[in-house]
Amino acid sequence: MSEQTTQSQRRVVVVGAGMAGVQTAVALREQGFTGTVTLIGAEPHQPYDRPPLSKAVLLGKSEGSAFDVDFEALGIELRLGREVLGVRPGEHELDTEVGPVPYDVLVLATGAEPIMLPGTEGVPGVHLLRTLDDAERLRPVLARQHDIVVVGAGWIGAEFATAAREAGCAVTVVEAADRPLAGALPAEVAAPMAGWYADAGAVLRTHARVERIEPGAVVLDDHTRVPAGAVVVGIGARPATAWLTGSGVELGVHREVVADVHLRTSAPDVYAVGDCASFPSGRYGERLLVHHWDNALQGPRTVAANIIGEATGEPASVYDPVPYFWSEQFGRFVQYAGHHTAADATLWRGDPSGRAWSVCWLRENRLVALLAVGRPRDLAQGRRLIEAGTLMDPELLADPAKPLKAATA
């Protein structure tokens, strides 16, 4: 049997029709895969992009955010509104609610699901913001200009609070930690962001835990009652992998799929990509679990190359990106590249009380991460310097008037 015949008979099944799943299916075709590609999604909607949900869709500026992909022309079979129940790697079969689906190669791209606030499931007026349906349920809430309480001052909480203020709602954000973005950024970097809430007319309450939610109010653990026509919970997300329990696919400490440097899992012929999977980073010397859009965009190219390479004998591609994400909140464009936990020095560029500033994290005078607020050029140049591992001159780097690329040693 020729190599081409073998390839054209291979069946790739991708589970998850978000960014990572769609991009995997598209990348397979772009890179010349000629076998069958089936994309299975739990939601009934045409596959769509998530970032606009907390902005344009929520505010009624856009009806949806479907991907501009002609699946039929690409020969990608869509099976939407299908729940997956499990996988049997030994039999090369995926179990779905409408029966088993055989595969030669399986790609897990089920993403992450929001964490519910304990005791609030099914409580009227309590919302999450993860899906198109969530955004559509929240749109009339914003239009009625309710008092809104946002639980959690992370990225999604800040973005939702921004949209709610833009819609004219009174907004209170309650955060259990002592600052916004406590899980994402060091205290001294997150501290200036606390003032953004008040500048936008929102109230930020830190050290505030929700005790219970009553009709029309959120009751905090100090017995304060905060008026709430609606409550939006944004306390984080976890990999959507419960359906893999007992499958033999190895899961990590965060219940994510454990992938290797090629994004292969512990099960034969099974890959994992996007929010549901962690991967070992040679660049950072640790395993990374990245819940951001860019990871779901970049990883699929590696998966597609490796699926095709198995048939053609090409060396396997390694996935070791510089993580990147952005957030639009309170009139500011915030961008982050890299991974700062192993840094041994932190440098500021500009005044954090102003509209535009950056923070650089170094390890042995090499840039490992950068946060840019209103300084997109810093981010673009910094990302390239991180990728290259270039030695930097800290004194030049700390001068906000100097381009980053001119601050090398």
mmCIF file of C-alpha atoms in Angstrom:
data_model
loop_
_atom_site.group_PDB
_atom_site.id
_atom_site.type_symbol
_atom_site.label_atom_id
_atom_site.label_comp_id
_atom_site.label_asym_id
_atom_site.label_seq_id
_atom_site.Cartn_x
_atom_site.Cartn_y
_atom_site.Cartn_z
ATOM 1 C CA MET A 1 0.000 0.000 0.000
ATOM 2 C CA SER A 2 1.420 3.376 -0.963
ATOM 3 C CA GLU A 3 2.082 6.110 1.563
ATOM 4 C CA GLN A 4 -0.593 8.305 -0.084
ATOM 5 C CA THR A 5 -3.213 5.549 0.092
ATOM 6 C CA THR A 6 -2.386 4.946 3.727
ATOM 7 C CA GLN A 7 -2.767 8.645 4.511
ATOM 8 C CA SER A 8 -6.047 9.012 2.597
ATOM 9 C CA GLN A 9 -7.556 6.143 4.573
ATOM 10 C CA ARG A 10 -6.633 7.535 8.000
ATOM 11 C CA ARG A 11 -9.455 8.870 10.157
ATOM 12 C CA VAL A 12 -8.707 11.796 12.446
ATOM 13 C CA VAL A 13 -11.397 12.646 14.993
ATOM 14 C CA VAL A 14 -11.125 15.951 16.879
ATOM 15 C CA VAL A 15 -13.149 16.323 20.090
ATOM 16 C CA GLY A 16 -14.011 19.940 20.864
ATOM 17 C CA ALA A 17 -15.138 22.568 18.350
ATOM 18 C CA GLY A 18 -13.581 25.653 19.947
ATOM 19 C CA MET A 19 -10.466 27.446 18.720
ATOM 20 C CA ALA A 20 -8.074 24.518 19.355
ATOM 21 C CA GLY A 21 -10.308 21.917 17.704
ATOM 22 C CA VAL A 22 -11.201 24.032 14.678
ATOM 23 C CA GLN A 23 -7.595 25.096 14.125
ATOM 24 C CA THR A 24 -6.421 21.468 14.325
ATOM 25 C CA ALA A 25 -8.907 20.413 11.658
ATOM 26 C CA VAL A 26 -7.994 23.388 9.441
ATOM 27 C CA ALA A 27 -4.226 22.888 9.949
ATOM 28 C CA LEU A 28 -4.512 19.238 8.895
ATOM 29 C CA ARG A 29 -5.995 20.301 5.570
ATOM 30 C CA GLU A 30 -3.609 23.244 5.123
ATOM 31 C CA GLN A 31 -0.652 20.914 5.685
ATOM 32 C CA GLY A 32 -1.929 18.416 3.120
ATOM 33 C CA PHE A 33 -3.697 15.703 5.132
ATOM 34 C CA THR A 34 -5.951 13.730 2.773
ATOM 35 C CA GLY A 35 -7.733 11.371 5.169
ATOM 36 C CA THR A 36 -11.070 11.997 6.847
ATOM 37 C CA VAL A 37 -11.363 14.748 9.471
ATOM 38 C CA THR A 38 -14.338 14.755 11.844
ATOM 39 C CA LEU A 39 -14.912 17.594 14.306
ATOM 40 C CA ILE A 40 -17.228 16.835 17.234
ATOM 41 C CA GLY A 41 -18.643 19.664 19.360
ATOM 42 C CA ALA A 42 -20.933 19.593 22.385
ATOM 43 C CA GLU A 43 -22.695 22.865 21.510
ATOM 44 C CA PRO A 44 -25.262 23.010 18.683
ATOM 45 C CA HIS A 45 -23.908 26.314 17.303
ATOM 46 C CA GLN A 46 -21.552 26.681 14.375
ATOM 47 C CA PRO A 47 -18.040 26.752 15.883
ATOM 48 C CA TYR A 48 -17.257 30.224 17.215
ATOM 49 C CA ASP A 49 -14.509 32.329 18.766
ATOM 50 C CA ARG A 50 -14.759 33.130 22.484
ATOM 51 C CA PRO A 51 -13.006 36.518 23.055
ATOM 52 C CA PRO A 52 -15.833 38.568 21.454
ATOM 53 C CA LEU A 53 -18.326 37.044 23.924
ATOM 54 C CA SER A 54 -17.161 39.316 26.753
ATOM 55 C CA LYS A 55 -17.184 42.362 24.482
ATOM 56 C CA ALA A 56 -19.100 42.780 21.209
ATOM 57 C CA VAL A 57 -21.593 39.916 21.620
ATOM 58 C CA LEU A 58 -22.374 40.837 25.219
ATOM 59 C CA LEU A 59 -23.043 44.478 24.343
ATOM 60 C CA GLY A 60 -25.190 43.627 21.325
ATOM 61 C CA LYS A 61 -22.654 45.021 18.856
ATOM 62 C CA SER A 62 -22.360 41.627 17.185
ATOM 63 C CA GLU A 63 -24.836 38.759 16.829
ATOM 64 C CA GLY A 64 -22.184 36.074 17.082
ATOM 65 C CA SER A 65 -18.569 35.212 16.483
ATOM 66 C CA ALA A 66 -18.645 32.166 14.204
ATOM 67 C CA PHE A 67 -15.292 31.228 12.684
ATOM 68 C CA ASP A 68 -14.899 32.227 9.049
ATOM 69 C CA VAL A 69 -14.163 28.671 7.949
ATOM 70 C CA ASP A 70 -15.817 26.805 5.062
ATOM 71 C CA PHE A 71 -15.817 23.366 6.659
ATOM 72 C CA GLU A 72 -17.567 21.748 3.704
ATOM 73 C CA ALA A 73 -15.017 23.072 1.194
ATOM 74 C CA LEU A 74 -12.200 21.780 3.413
ATOM 75 C CA GLY A 75 -13.810 18.356 3.682
ATOM 76 C CA ILE A 76 -14.215 18.613 7.453
ATOM 77 C CA GLU A 77 -17.249 16.764 8.795
ATOM 78 C CA LEU A 78 -18.989 18.647 11.610
ATOM 79 C CA ARG A 79 -20.935 16.740 14.233
ATOM 80 C CA LEU A 80 -22.389 19.388 16.526
ATOM 81 C CA GLY A 81 -24.565 19.093 19.620
ATOM 82 C CA ARG A 82 -22.850 15.796 20.495
ATOM 83 C CA GLU A 83 -21.712 15.002 24.023
ATOM 84 C CA VAL A 84 -18.681 12.744 24.321
ATOM 85 C CA LEU A 85 -18.894 10.156 27.091
ATOM 86 C CA GLY A 86 -15.518 8.423 27.036
ATOM 87 C CA VAL A 87 -12.745 6.930 24.967
ATOM 88 C CA ARG A 88 -11.432 3.390 24.672
ATOM 89 C CA PRO A 89 -7.861 3.773 23.371
ATOM 90 C CA GLY A 90 -7.357 0.013 23.052
ATOM 91 C CA GLU A 91 -10.249 -0.206 20.598
ATOM 92 C CA HIS A 92 -9.538 3.181 18.994
ATOM 93 C CA GLU A 93 -13.135 4.191 19.669
ATOM 94 C CA LEU A 94 -14.695 7.355 21.056
ATOM 95 C CA ASP A 95 -17.989 6.925 22.887
ATOM 96 C CA THR A 96 -20.645 9.582 22.244
ATOM 97 C CA GLU A 97 -24.281 9.875 23.269
ATOM 98 C CA VAL A 98 -25.311 8.650 19.821
ATOM 99 C CA GLY A 99 -22.904 5.712 19.701
ATOM 100 C CA PRO A 100 -19.219 4.929 19.182
ATOM 101 C CA VAL A 101 -17.013 6.760 16.666
ATOM 102 C CA PRO A 102 -13.942 4.867 15.411
ATOM 103 C CA TYR A 103 -10.679 6.737 14.853
ATOM 104 C CA ASP A 104 -7.106 6.156 13.747
ATOM 105 C CA VAL A 105 -5.921 9.353 15.455
ATOM 106 C CA LEU A 106 -7.844 11.219 18.158
ATOM 107 C CA VAL A 107 -7.230 14.851 19.149
ATOM 108 C CA LEU A 108 -8.531 16.029 22.538
ATOM 109 C CA ALA A 109 -9.431 19.738 22.365
ATOM 110 C CA THR A 110 -12.295 19.992 24.857
ATOM 111 C CA GLY A 111 -11.016 23.218 26.428
ATOM 112 C CA ALA A 112 -11.910 24.359 29.921
ATOM 113 C CA GLU A 113 -15.154 24.871 31.807
ATOM 114 C CA PRO A 114 -15.899 27.611 34.333
ATOM 115 C CA ILE A 115 -15.777 26.820 38.029
ATOM 116 C CA MET A 116 -19.158 27.269 39.704
ATOM 117 C CA LEU A 117 -19.455 29.119 42.987
ATOM 118 C CA PRO A 118 -20.459 26.393 45.478
ATOM 119 C CA GLY A 119 -24.166 26.432 46.258
ATOM 120 C CA THR A 120 -25.164 28.590 43.282
ATOM 121 C CA GLU A 121 -25.970 25.975 40.663
ATOM 122 C CA GLY A 122 -29.479 26.609 39.388
ATOM 123 C CA VAL A 123 -29.924 29.774 41.491
ATOM 124 C CA PRO A 124 -31.897 32.349 39.443
ATOM 125 C CA GLY A 125 -29.922 35.397 38.400
ATOM 126 C CA VAL A 126 -26.505 33.720 38.741
ATOM 127 C CA HIS A 127 -24.563 33.611 35.473
ATOM 128 C CA LEU A 128 -21.326 32.311 34.004
ATOM 129 C CA LEU A 129 -19.680 33.719 30.883
ATOM 130 C CA ARG A 130 -18.070 31.006 28.802
ATOM 131 C CA THR A 131 -20.425 30.119 25.955
ATOM 132 C CA LEU A 132 -22.441 31.925 23.301
ATOM 133 C CA ASP A 133 -25.619 30.951 25.175
ATOM 134 C CA ASP A 134 -24.172 32.498 28.367
ATOM 135 C CA ALA A 135 -23.486 35.775 26.532
ATOM 136 C CA GLU A 136 -26.968 35.816 25.019
ATOM 137 C CA ARG A 137 -28.560 35.271 28.433
ATOM 138 C CA LEU A 138 -26.515 38.150 29.856
ATOM 139 C CA ARG A 139 -27.156 40.616 27.044
ATOM 140 C CA PRO A 140 -30.703 41.590 28.197
ATOM 141 C CA VAL A 141 -29.441 41.756 31.813
ATOM 142 C CA LEU A 142 -26.976 44.481 30.784
ATOM 143 C CA ALA A 143 -29.587 46.189 28.631
ATOM 144 C CA ARG A 144 -31.878 46.512 31.705
ATOM 145 C CA GLN A 145 -28.981 48.167 33.588
ATOM 146 C CA HIS A 146 -29.275 45.988 36.665
ATOM 147 C CA ASP A 147 -27.080 46.318 39.738
ATOM 148 C CA ILE A 148 -24.496 43.645 38.960
ATOM 149 C CA VAL A 149 -22.143 41.829 41.295
ATOM 150 C CA VAL A 150 -19.142 40.148 39.696
ATOM 151 C CA VAL A 151 -17.515 37.432 41.772
ATOM 152 C CA GLY A 152 -13.797 37.278 40.956
ATOM 153 C CA ALA A 153 -11.404 40.012 39.813
ATOM 154 C CA GLY A 154 -9.475 37.903 37.313
ATOM 155 C CA TRP A 155 -9.251 38.498 33.566
ATOM 156 C CA ILE A 156 -12.834 37.512 32.778
ATOM 157 C CA GLY A 157 -14.230 39.403 35.798
ATOM 158 C CA ALA A 158 -12.449 42.600 34.744
ATOM 159 C CA GLU A 159 -13.586 42.236 31.121
ATOM 160 C CA PHE A 160 -17.190 41.618 32.134
ATOM 161 C CA ALA A 161 -17.127 44.527 34.614
ATOM 162 C CA THR A 162 -15.828 46.736 31.792
ATOM 163 C CA ALA A 163 -18.717 45.741 29.504
ATOM 164 C CA ALA A 164 -21.279 46.160 32.304
ATOM 165 C CA ARG A 165 -20.046 49.687 33.083
ATOM 166 C CA GLU A 166 -20.144 50.513 29.371
ATOM 167 C CA ALA A 167 -23.785 49.355 29.360
ATOM 168 C CA GLY A 168 -24.557 51.706 32.263
ATOM 169 C CA CYS A 169 -24.876 49.136 35.050
ATOM 170 C CA ALA A 170 -23.830 49.712 38.645
ATOM 171 C CA VAL A 171 -21.026 47.181 39.195
ATOM 172 C CA THR A 172 -19.473 45.753 42.356
ATOM 173 C CA VAL A 173 -16.638 43.253 41.993
ATOM 174 C CA VAL A 174 -15.942 41.030 44.996
ATOM 175 C CA GLU A 175 -12.590 39.280 45.232
ATOM 176 C CA ALA A 176 -11.486 36.888 47.969
ATOM 177 C CA ALA A 177 -7.806 37.797 47.554
ATOM 178 C CA ASP A 178 -6.179 41.109 48.489
ATOM 179 C CA ARG A 179 -5.929 42.353 44.882
ATOM 180 C CA PRO A 180 -7.174 41.786 41.342
ATOM 181 C CA LEU A 181 -5.468 39.123 39.211
ATOM 182 C CA ALA A 182 -4.028 37.517 42.343
ATOM 183 C CA GLY A 183 -3.606 34.160 40.639
ATOM 184 C CA ALA A 184 -1.917 35.603 37.567
ATOM 185 C CA LEU A 185 0.427 38.401 38.597
ATOM 186 C CA PRO A 186 2.710 39.311 41.529
ATOM 187 C CA ALA A 187 1.239 41.699 44.106
ATOM 188 C CA GLU A 188 3.327 44.737 43.104
ATOM 189 C CA VAL A 189 2.301 44.374 39.442
ATOM 190 C CA ALA A 190 -1.416 43.822 40.101
ATOM 191 C CA ALA A 191 -1.611 46.626 42.707
ATOM 192 C CA PRO A 192 -1.831 49.543 40.213
ATOM 193 C CA MET A 193 -4.712 47.782 38.462
ATOM 194 C CA ALA A 194 -6.949 48.031 41.522
ATOM 195 C CA GLY A 195 -7.398 51.759 40.832
ATOM 196 C CA TRP A 196 -8.744 51.060 37.350
ATOM 197 C CA TYR A 197 -12.034 49.837 38.822
ATOM 198 C CA ALA A 198 -12.783 53.099 40.649
ATOM 199 C CA ASP A 199 -11.672 55.138 37.611
ATOM 200 C CA ALA A 200 -14.329 53.295 35.608
ATOM 201 C CA GLY A 201 -17.003 53.817 38.267
ATOM 202 C CA ALA A 202 -16.963 50.215 39.512
ATOM 203 C CA VAL A 203 -16.552 49.204 43.146
ATOM 204 C CA LEU A 204 -13.819 46.655 43.907
ATOM 205 C CA ARG A 205 -14.079 44.865 47.251
ATOM 206 C CA THR A 206 -11.055 42.717 48.109
ATOM 207 C CA HIS A 207 -10.760 40.246 51.011
ATOM 208 C CA ALA A 208 -14.449 39.608 50.276
ATOM 209 C CA ARG A 209 -15.882 36.100 50.264
ATOM 210 C CA VAL A 210 -19.418 35.257 49.237
ATOM 211 C CA GLU A 211 -21.361 33.539 52.007
ATOM 212 C CA ARG A 212 -24.611 33.132 50.067
ATOM 213 C CA ILE A 213 -26.733 34.616 47.319
ATOM 214 C CA GLU A 214 -30.270 35.739 48.116
ATOM 215 C CA PRO A 215 -32.921 37.178 45.782
ATOM 216 C CA GLY A 216 -31.635 40.654 44.936
ATOM 217 C CA ALA A 217 -28.445 40.514 47.006
ATOM 218 C CA VAL A 218 -25.067 38.893 47.561
ATOM 219 C CA VAL A 219 -24.267 38.339 51.238
ATOM 220 C CA LEU A 220 -20.553 38.453 52.082
ATOM 221 C CA ASP A 221 -18.862 36.603 54.936
ATOM 222 C CA ASP A 222 -18.785 39.817 57.001
ATOM 223 C CA HIS A 223 -22.620 39.896 56.620
ATOM 224 C CA THR A 224 -22.534 42.869 54.235
ATOM 225 C CA ARG A 225 -25.411 42.723 51.730
ATOM 226 C CA VAL A 226 -24.508 43.946 48.229
ATOM 227 C CA PRO A 227 -27.530 44.713 45.988
ATOM 228 C CA ALA A 228 -27.545 42.418 42.969
ATOM 229 C CA GLY A 229 -30.082 42.232 40.179
ATOM 230 C CA ALA A 230 -27.696 39.704 38.636
ATOM 231 C CA VAL A 231 -24.520 37.901 39.673
ATOM 232 C CA VAL A 232 -21.736 36.903 37.278
ATOM 233 C CA VAL A 233 -19.237 34.347 38.528
ATOM 234 C CA GLY A 234 -15.691 34.511 37.151
ATOM 235 C CA ILE A 235 -13.561 32.527 39.598
ATOM 236 C CA GLY A 236 -11.568 30.527 37.118
ATOM 237 C CA ALA A 237 -11.847 27.537 34.837
ATOM 238 C CA ARG A 238 -10.749 23.911 34.931
ATOM 239 C CA PRO A 239 -9.879 21.557 32.067
ATOM 240 C CA ALA A 240 -13.022 19.882 30.682
ATOM 241 C CA THR A 241 -11.768 16.347 31.139
ATOM 242 C CA ALA A 242 -14.198 14.616 33.527
ATOM 243 C CA TRP A 243 -15.321 12.434 30.612
ATOM 244 C CA LEU A 244 -11.792 10.952 30.388
ATOM 245 C CA THR A 245 -11.892 9.437 33.903
ATOM 246 C CA GLY A 246 -11.063 5.747 33.692
ATOM 247 C CA SER A 247 -9.981 5.959 30.047
ATOM 248 C CA GLY A 248 -6.303 5.365 30.732
ATOM 249 C CA VAL A 249 -5.409 8.822 29.373
ATOM 250 C CA GLU A 250 -3.099 10.321 32.022
ATOM 251 C CA LEU A 251 -4.431 13.415 33.782
ATOM 252 C CA GLY A 252 -2.286 15.870 35.764
ATOM 253 C CA VAL A 253 -2.640 17.678 39.084
ATOM 254 C CA HIS A 254 -5.177 20.126 37.626
ATOM 255 C CA ARG A 255 -7.095 17.281 35.949
ATOM 256 C CA GLU A 256 -5.622 18.362 32.645
ATOM 257 C CA VAL A 257 -4.481 15.928 29.979
ATOM 258 C CA VAL A 258 -0.738 15.356 30.333
ATOM 259 C CA ALA A 259 0.843 15.833 26.898
ATOM 260 C CA ASP A 260 4.491 15.450 25.911
ATOM 261 C CA VAL A 261 6.667 17.870 23.906
ATOM 262 C CA HIS A 262 4.959 16.661 20.712
ATOM 263 C CA LEU A 263 1.476 17.104 22.296
ATOM 264 C CA ARG A 264 0.977 13.340 22.401
ATOM 265 C CA THR A 265 -0.852 11.871 25.396
ATOM 266 C CA SER A 266 -0.119 8.671 27.323
ATOM 267 C CA ALA A 267 -2.571 6.774 25.085
ATOM 268 C CA PRO A 268 -1.507 5.568 21.633
ATOM 269 C CA ASP A 269 -2.615 7.743 18.702
ATOM 270 C CA VAL A 270 -4.176 10.348 21.007
ATOM 271 C CA TYR A 271 -3.043 14.005 21.035
ATOM 272 C CA ALA A 272 -4.207 16.871 23.252
ATOM 273 C CA VAL A 273 -4.131 20.607 22.600
ATOM 274 C CA GLY A 274 -5.400 23.913 23.999
ATOM 275 C CA ASP A 275 -6.907 24.633 27.422
ATOM 276 C CA CYS A 276 -7.433 20.974 28.328
ATOM 277 C CA ALA A 277 -3.752 19.987 28.116
ATOM 278 C CA SER A 278 -0.422 20.772 29.764
ATOM 279 C CA PHE A 279 2.936 20.384 28.049
ATOM 280 C CA PRO A 280 6.570 20.419 29.225
ATOM 281 C CA SER A 281 8.360 23.630 28.311
ATOM 282 C CA GLY A 282 12.077 23.308 27.629
ATOM 283 C CA ARG A 283 12.253 27.105 27.561
ATOM 284 C CA TYR A 284 10.891 27.466 31.103
ATOM 285 C CA GLY A 285 11.916 24.113 32.582
ATOM 286 C CA GLU A 286 8.449 23.267 33.854
ATOM 287 C CA ARG A 287 5.096 21.936 32.717
ATOM 288 C CA LEU A 288 2.755 24.673 31.516
ATOM 289 C CA LEU A 289 -1.047 24.714 31.503
ATOM 290 C CA VAL A 290 -2.020 27.751 29.430
ATOM 291 C CA HIS A 291 -5.673 28.826 29.328
ATOM 292 C CA HIS A 292 -5.374 31.417 26.602
ATOM 293 C CA TRP A 293 -6.470 31.948 23.017
ATOM 294 C CA ASP A 294 -2.990 32.059 21.482
ATOM 295 C CA ASN A 295 -2.124 28.605 22.853
ATOM 296 C CA ALA A 296 -5.282 27.244 21.214
ATOM 297 C CA LEU A 297 -4.196 28.885 17.960
ATOM 298 C CA GLN A 298 -0.521 27.779 17.940
ATOM 299 C CA GLY A 299 -0.662 24.224 19.326
ATOM 300 C CA PRO A 300 -2.835 22.798 16.519
ATOM 301 C CA ARG A 301 -0.113 23.437 13.923
ATOM 302 C CA THR A 302 2.235 21.178 15.886
ATOM 303 C CA VAL A 303 -0.452 18.496 16.285
ATOM 304 C CA ALA A 304 -1.274 18.541 12.562
ATOM 305 C CA ALA A 305 2.409 18.361 11.573
ATOM 306 C CA ASN A 306 2.960 15.394 13.873
ATOM 307 C CA ILE A 307 -0.121 13.496 12.689
ATOM 308 C CA ILE A 308 1.003 13.918 9.087
ATOM 309 C CA GLY A 309 4.634 13.216 10.009
ATOM 310 C CA GLU A 310 3.733 9.828 11.485
ATOM 311 C CA ALA A 311 2.696 8.638 8.022
ATOM 312 C CA THR A 312 5.536 10.304 6.118
ATOM 313 C CA GLY A 313 8.358 9.552 8.557
ATOM 314 C CA GLU A 314 9.107 13.223 9.240
ATOM 315 C CA PRO A 315 10.793 14.028 12.586
ATOM 316 C CA ALA A 316 8.224 15.047 15.205
ATOM 317 C CA SER A 317 7.721 18.785 15.842
ATOM 318 C CA VAL A 318 8.269 20.087 19.379
ATOM 319 C CA TYR A 319 5.807 22.517 20.963
ATOM 320 C CA ASP A 320 7.564 25.098 23.131
ATOM 321 C CA PRO A 321 5.883 28.483 22.615
ATOM 322 C CA VAL A 322 6.284 31.794 24.395
ATOM 323 C CA PRO A 323 2.796 32.004 25.951
ATOM 324 C CA TYR A 324 0.883 35.148 25.000
ATOM 325 C CA PHE A 325 -2.446 36.701 25.856
ATOM 326 C CA TRP A 326 -4.226 40.020 25.929
ATOM 327 C CA SER A 327 -7.125 41.592 27.772
ATOM 328 C CA GLU A 328 -9.122 44.753 27.161
ATOM 329 C CA GLN A 329 -10.315 46.224 30.435
ATOM 330 C CA PHE A 330 -11.384 49.661 31.637
ATOM 331 C CA GLY A 331 -10.133 51.379 28.484
ATOM 332 C CA ARG A 332 -6.717 49.736 28.626
ATOM 333 C CA PHE A 333 -5.083 47.173 26.360
ATOM 334 C CA VAL A 334 -3.139 44.723 28.530
ATOM 335 C CA GLN A 335 -0.776 42.209 26.922
ATOM 336 C CA TYR A 336 1.441 39.539 28.451
ATOM 337 C CA ALA A 337 4.098 37.317 26.911
ATOM 338 C CA GLY A 338 6.229 34.624 28.526
ATOM 339 C CA HIS A 339 6.169 33.040 31.974
ATOM 340 C CA HIS A 340 7.534 34.961 34.943
ATOM 341 C CA THR A 341 7.654 32.517 37.879
ATOM 342 C CA ALA A 342 11.368 31.669 37.558
ATOM 343 C CA ALA A 343 12.530 35.286 37.080
ATOM 344 C CA ASP A 344 15.261 36.670 39.351
ATOM 345 C CA ALA A 345 14.695 40.383 38.576
ATOM 346 C CA THR A 346 11.754 42.661 37.788
ATOM 347 C CA LEU A 347 12.128 45.977 35.925
ATOM 348 C CA TRP A 348 9.510 48.662 35.305
ATOM 349 C CA ARG A 349 9.305 50.791 32.171
ATOM 350 C CA GLY A 350 7.190 53.859 32.812
ATOM 351 C CA ASP A 351 4.946 54.974 35.677
ATOM 352 C CA PRO A 352 2.309 52.380 36.705
ATOM 353 C CA SER A 353 -0.021 55.189 37.786
ATOM 354 C CA GLY A 354 -0.073 56.383 34.166
ATOM 355 C CA ARG A 355 -1.842 55.079 31.074
ATOM 356 C CA ALA A 356 1.135 53.283 29.517
ATOM 357 C CA TRP A 357 3.776 51.164 31.240
ATOM 358 C CA SER A 358 5.466 47.783 31.065
ATOM 359 C CA VAL A 359 7.002 45.283 33.441
ATOM 360 C CA CYS A 360 9.945 43.115 32.378
ATOM 361 C CA TRP A 361 10.942 39.894 34.137
ATOM 362 C CA LEU A 362 14.538 38.739 33.699
ATOM 363 C CA ARG A 363 16.472 35.612 34.517
ATOM 364 C CA GLU A 364 20.257 35.965 34.340
ATOM 365 C CA ASN A 365 19.666 39.167 32.314
ATOM 366 C CA ARG A 366 17.553 37.410 29.698
ATOM 367 C CA LEU A 367 13.952 38.486 29.246
ATOM 368 C CA VAL A 368 11.567 35.664 30.270
ATOM 369 C CA ALA A 369 8.261 37.560 30.478
ATOM 370 C CA LEU A 370 6.750 40.965 29.825
ATOM 371 C CA LEU A 371 3.492 42.702 30.723
ATOM 372 C CA ALA A 372 2.605 45.732 28.611
ATOM 373 C CA VAL A 373 -0.208 48.164 29.414
ATOM 374 C CA GLY A 374 -0.841 50.440 26.427
ATOM 375 C CA ARG A 375 2.644 49.723 25.021
ATOM 376 C CA PRO A 376 2.052 47.251 22.186
ATOM 377 C CA ARG A 377 5.499 47.911 20.685
ATOM 378 C CA ASP A 378 7.137 46.746 23.910
ATOM 379 C CA LEU A 379 5.117 43.556 23.701
ATOM 380 C CA ALA A 380 5.914 42.849 20.048
ATOM 381 C CA GLN A 381 9.652 43.447 20.509
ATOM 382 C CA GLY A 382 9.738 41.730 23.901
ATOM 383 C CA ARG A 383 8.115 38.592 22.595
ATOM 384 C CA ARG A 384 10.808 38.244 19.948
ATOM 385 C CA LEU A 385 13.563 38.879 22.507
ATOM 386 C CA ILE A 386 12.117 36.197 24.801
ATOM 387 C CA GLU A 387 11.996 33.722 21.913
ATOM 388 C CA ALA A 388 15.610 34.495 20.999
ATOM 389 C CA GLY A 389 16.880 34.373 24.619
ATOM 390 C CA THR A 390 18.770 37.633 24.001
ATOM 391 C CA LEU A 391 20.977 39.085 26.762
ATOM 392 C CA MET A 392 19.596 42.439 27.923
ATOM 393 C CA ASP A 393 21.144 45.516 29.528
ATOM 394 C CA PRO A 394 18.947 46.183 32.604
ATOM 395 C CA GLU A 395 19.859 49.880 32.736
ATOM 396 C CA LEU A 396 18.819 50.480 29.123
ATOM 397 C CA LEU A 397 15.778 48.258 29.579
ATOM 398 C CA ALA A 398 14.451 50.395 32.434
ATOM 399 C CA ASP A 399 14.375 53.497 30.207
ATOM 400 C CA PRO A 400 10.822 53.679 28.759
ATOM 401 C CA ALA A 401 12.002 56.058 26.022
ATOM 402 C CA LYS A 402 14.348 53.391 24.609
ATOM 403 C CA PRO A 403 12.870 50.706 22.308
ATOM 404 C CA LEU A 404 13.243 47.262 23.872
ATOM 405 C CA LYS A 405 15.208 46.006 20.905
ATOM 406 C CA ALA A 406 17.809 48.736 21.595
ATOM 407 C CA ALA A 407 18.255 47.545 25.203
ATOM 408 C CA THR A 408 20.282 44.450 24.423
ATOM 409 C CA ALA A 409 23.633 43.830 26.059
#
